[in-house]
Amino acid sequence: MVSHRPQASSAFDTQHEDMIHDLQLDYYGKRLATCSSDATIKVFEVGPENGNQTLSASIQGHEGPIWQVAWAHPKFGAILASCSYDRRVCVWKDVSAPSGQWTKMYEYMGHQSSVNAISFAPHELGLKIACASNDCCISILTWRGGGDNDWDERTVPNAHQIGCNAVCWAPAAAAAAATSQAQAAPGVQARLVSGGSDGAVKVWKLEESGDLELDAEFDATYRSSPHSGWVRDVAWGPPLGAPPPTN
């Protein structure tokens, strides 16, 4: 019998000293970031041939297991975010790309418990991160365009009744280019989905004020047939139809 199970094209030793929790390729698929319970992030240069991965950086700064990493869109530079059991969200910047000298450009310490998930918004919305925490809150962190540490910080208290496990931004709903790296493009609808230990999935709309508003229509629909256990991850499907033209 012929097996149709997918086969890994290559495997390599990440040199982590404990369990790996997440790995993400950058926008171009040329860099791979991994994170682990050993409280480190490792960045690899990925070559075109199988098995050609070179460790370019080992980033330290968290004080507990790192659950997720996420790459920003390259229009903002080489930027990587991480979240950890230590209640912190860190944003890292490669100050000498592509050589791999990373520095911490920003740290958010507003959560009261483990930060379980992070998600960068579509680049049309500016440099913006959503964070999900065990403290039942969602935070929205937006770079205002000044110095590296110039961020707007918003929190949605009691977004979930027990804890929030996952967040994911919807693809941009309109085609437009941001007028600056920090400013959201006009006419772009921003939506976010979250999942929690309370079994709930919630859709949020980002208002012009920067606050999140619950999508009451989706909430009512979901309540008619909810999950019976923890929601550990959420994701949007790709937008239907032809992609909008780009310059």
JSON list of C-alpha atoms in Angstrom, two decimals, residues 68 116-117 132-134 136 138 159-168 192-204 218-219 222-223 225-236:
[
{"chain": "A", "resi": 68, "resn": "GLN", "atom": "CA", "xyz": [4.57, 32.37, 20.45]},
{"chain": "A", "resi": 116, "resn": "ASN", "atom": "CA", "xyz": [-0.59, 33.10, 25.50]},
{"chain": "A", "resi": 117, "resn": "ALA", "atom": "CA", "xyz": [-0.81, 34.49, 21.97]},
{"chain": "A", "resi": 132, "resn": "ALA", "atom": "CA", "xyz": [-4.25, 37.32, 24.53]},
{"chain": "A", "resi": 133, "resn": "SER", "atom": "CA", "xyz": [-3.66, 36.57, 28.20]},
{"chain": "A", "resi": 134, "resn": "ASN", "atom": "CA", "xyz": [-4.71, 34.22, 30.98]},
{"chain": "A", "resi": 136, "resn": "CYS", "atom": "CA", "xyz": [-8.98, 37.26, 30.63]},
{"chain": "A", "resi": 138, "resn": "ILE", "atom": "CA", "xyz": [-6.91, 41.34, 25.28]},
{"chain": "A", "resi": 159, "resn": "ALA", "atom": "CA", "xyz": [-12.75, 39.73, 27.07]},
{"chain": "A", "resi": 160, "resn": "HIS", "atom": "CA", "xyz": [-13.19, 36.09, 28.13]},
{"chain": "A", "resi": 161, "resn": "GLN", "atom": "CA", "xyz": [-14.51, 34.71, 31.39]},
{"chain": "A", "resi": 162, "resn": "ILE", "atom": "CA", "xyz": [-11.66, 32.33, 32.25]},
{"chain": "A", "resi": 163, "resn": "GLY", "atom": "CA", "xyz": [-8.69, 33.17, 30.06]},
{"chain": "A", "resi": 164, "resn": "CYS", "atom": "CA", "xyz": [-7.87, 34.14, 26.50]},
{"chain": "A", "resi": 165, "resn": "ASN", "atom": "CA", "xyz": [-5.85, 31.61, 24.52]},
{"chain": "A", "resi": 166, "resn": "ALA", "atom": "CA", "xyz": [-5.75, 32.89, 20.95]},
{"chain": "A", "resi": 167, "resn": "VAL", "atom": "CA", "xyz": [-6.10, 36.00, 18.79]},
{"chain": "A", "resi": 168, "resn": "CYS", "atom": "CA", "xyz": [-5.96, 36.52, 15.04]},
{"chain": "A", "resi": 192, "resn": "LEU", "atom": "CA", "xyz": [-10.07, 40.49, 15.30]},
{"chain": "A", "resi": 193, "resn": "VAL", "atom": "CA", "xyz": [-11.16, 37.05, 16.48]},
{"chain": "A", "resi": 194, "resn": "SER", "atom": "CA", "xyz": [-10.33, 35.61, 19.90]},
{"chain": "A", "resi": 195, "resn": "GLY", "atom": "CA", "xyz": [-10.78, 32.25, 21.60]},
{"chain": "A", "resi": 196, "resn": "GLY", "atom": "CA", "xyz": [-10.85, 31.46, 25.30]},
{"chain": "A", "resi": 197, "resn": "SER", "atom": "CA", "xyz": [-10.89, 28.80, 27.97]},
{"chain": "A", "resi": 198, "resn": "ASP", "atom": "CA", "xyz": [-14.57, 29.65, 28.47]},
{"chain": "A", "resi": 199, "resn": "GLY", "atom": "CA", "xyz": [-15.34, 27.92, 25.16]},
{"chain": "A", "resi": 200, "resn": "ALA", "atom": "CA", "xyz": [-16.20, 31.22, 23.48]},
{"chain": "A", "resi": 201, "resn": "VAL", "atom": "CA", "xyz": [-15.12, 32.57, 20.11]},
{"chain": "A", "resi": 202, "resn": "LYS", "atom": "CA", "xyz": [-15.58, 36.32, 19.78]},
{"chain": "A", "resi": 203, "resn": "VAL", "atom": "CA", "xyz": [-15.22, 38.71, 16.86]},
{"chain": "A", "resi": 204, "resn": "TRP", "atom": "CA", "xyz": [-14.20, 42.29, 17.60]},
{"chain": "A", "resi": 218, "resn": "PHE", "atom": "CA", "xyz": [-21.56, 37.09, 15.42]},
{"chain": "A", "resi": 219, "resn": "ASP", "atom": "CA", "xyz": [-21.80, 36.69, 19.19]},
{"chain": "A", "resi": 222, "resn": "TYR", "atom": "CA", "xyz": [-22.08, 31.65, 18.00]},
{"chain": "A", "resi": 223, "resn": "ARG", "atom": "CA", "xyz": [-24.04, 31.29, 21.23]},
{"chain": "A", "resi": 225, "resn": "SER", "atom": "CA", "xyz": [-23.90, 26.39, 18.84]},
{"chain": "A", "resi": 226, "resn": "PRO", "atom": "CA", "xyz": [-20.80, 27.07, 20.99]},
{"chain": "A", "resi": 227, "resn": "HIS", "atom": "CA", "xyz": [-17.80, 24.86, 21.71]},
{"chain": "A", "resi": 228, "resn": "SER", "atom": "CA", "xyz": [-18.07, 22.70, 24.80]},
{"chain": "A", "resi": 229, "resn": "GLY", "atom": "CA", "xyz": [-14.41, 23.04, 25.83]},
{"chain": "A", "resi": 230, "resn": "TRP", "atom": "CA", "xyz": [-11.42, 25.33, 25.63]},
{"chain": "A", "resi": 231, "resn": "VAL", "atom": "CA", "xyz": [-10.77, 27.14, 22.36]},
{"chain": "A", "resi": 232, "resn": "ARG", "atom": "CA", "xyz": [-7.04, 26.88, 21.85]},
{"chain": "A", "resi": 233, "resn": "ASP", "atom": "CA", "xyz": [-6.61, 28.53, 18.45]},
{"chain": "A", "resi": 234, "resn": "VAL", "atom": "CA", "xyz": [-8.52, 30.65, 15.93]},
{"chain": "A", "resi": 235, "resn": "ALA", "atom": "CA", "xyz": [-7.89, 31.60, 12.29]},
{"chain": "A", "resi": 236, "resn": "TRP", "atom": "CA", "xyz": [-9.56, 33.43, 9.41]}
]
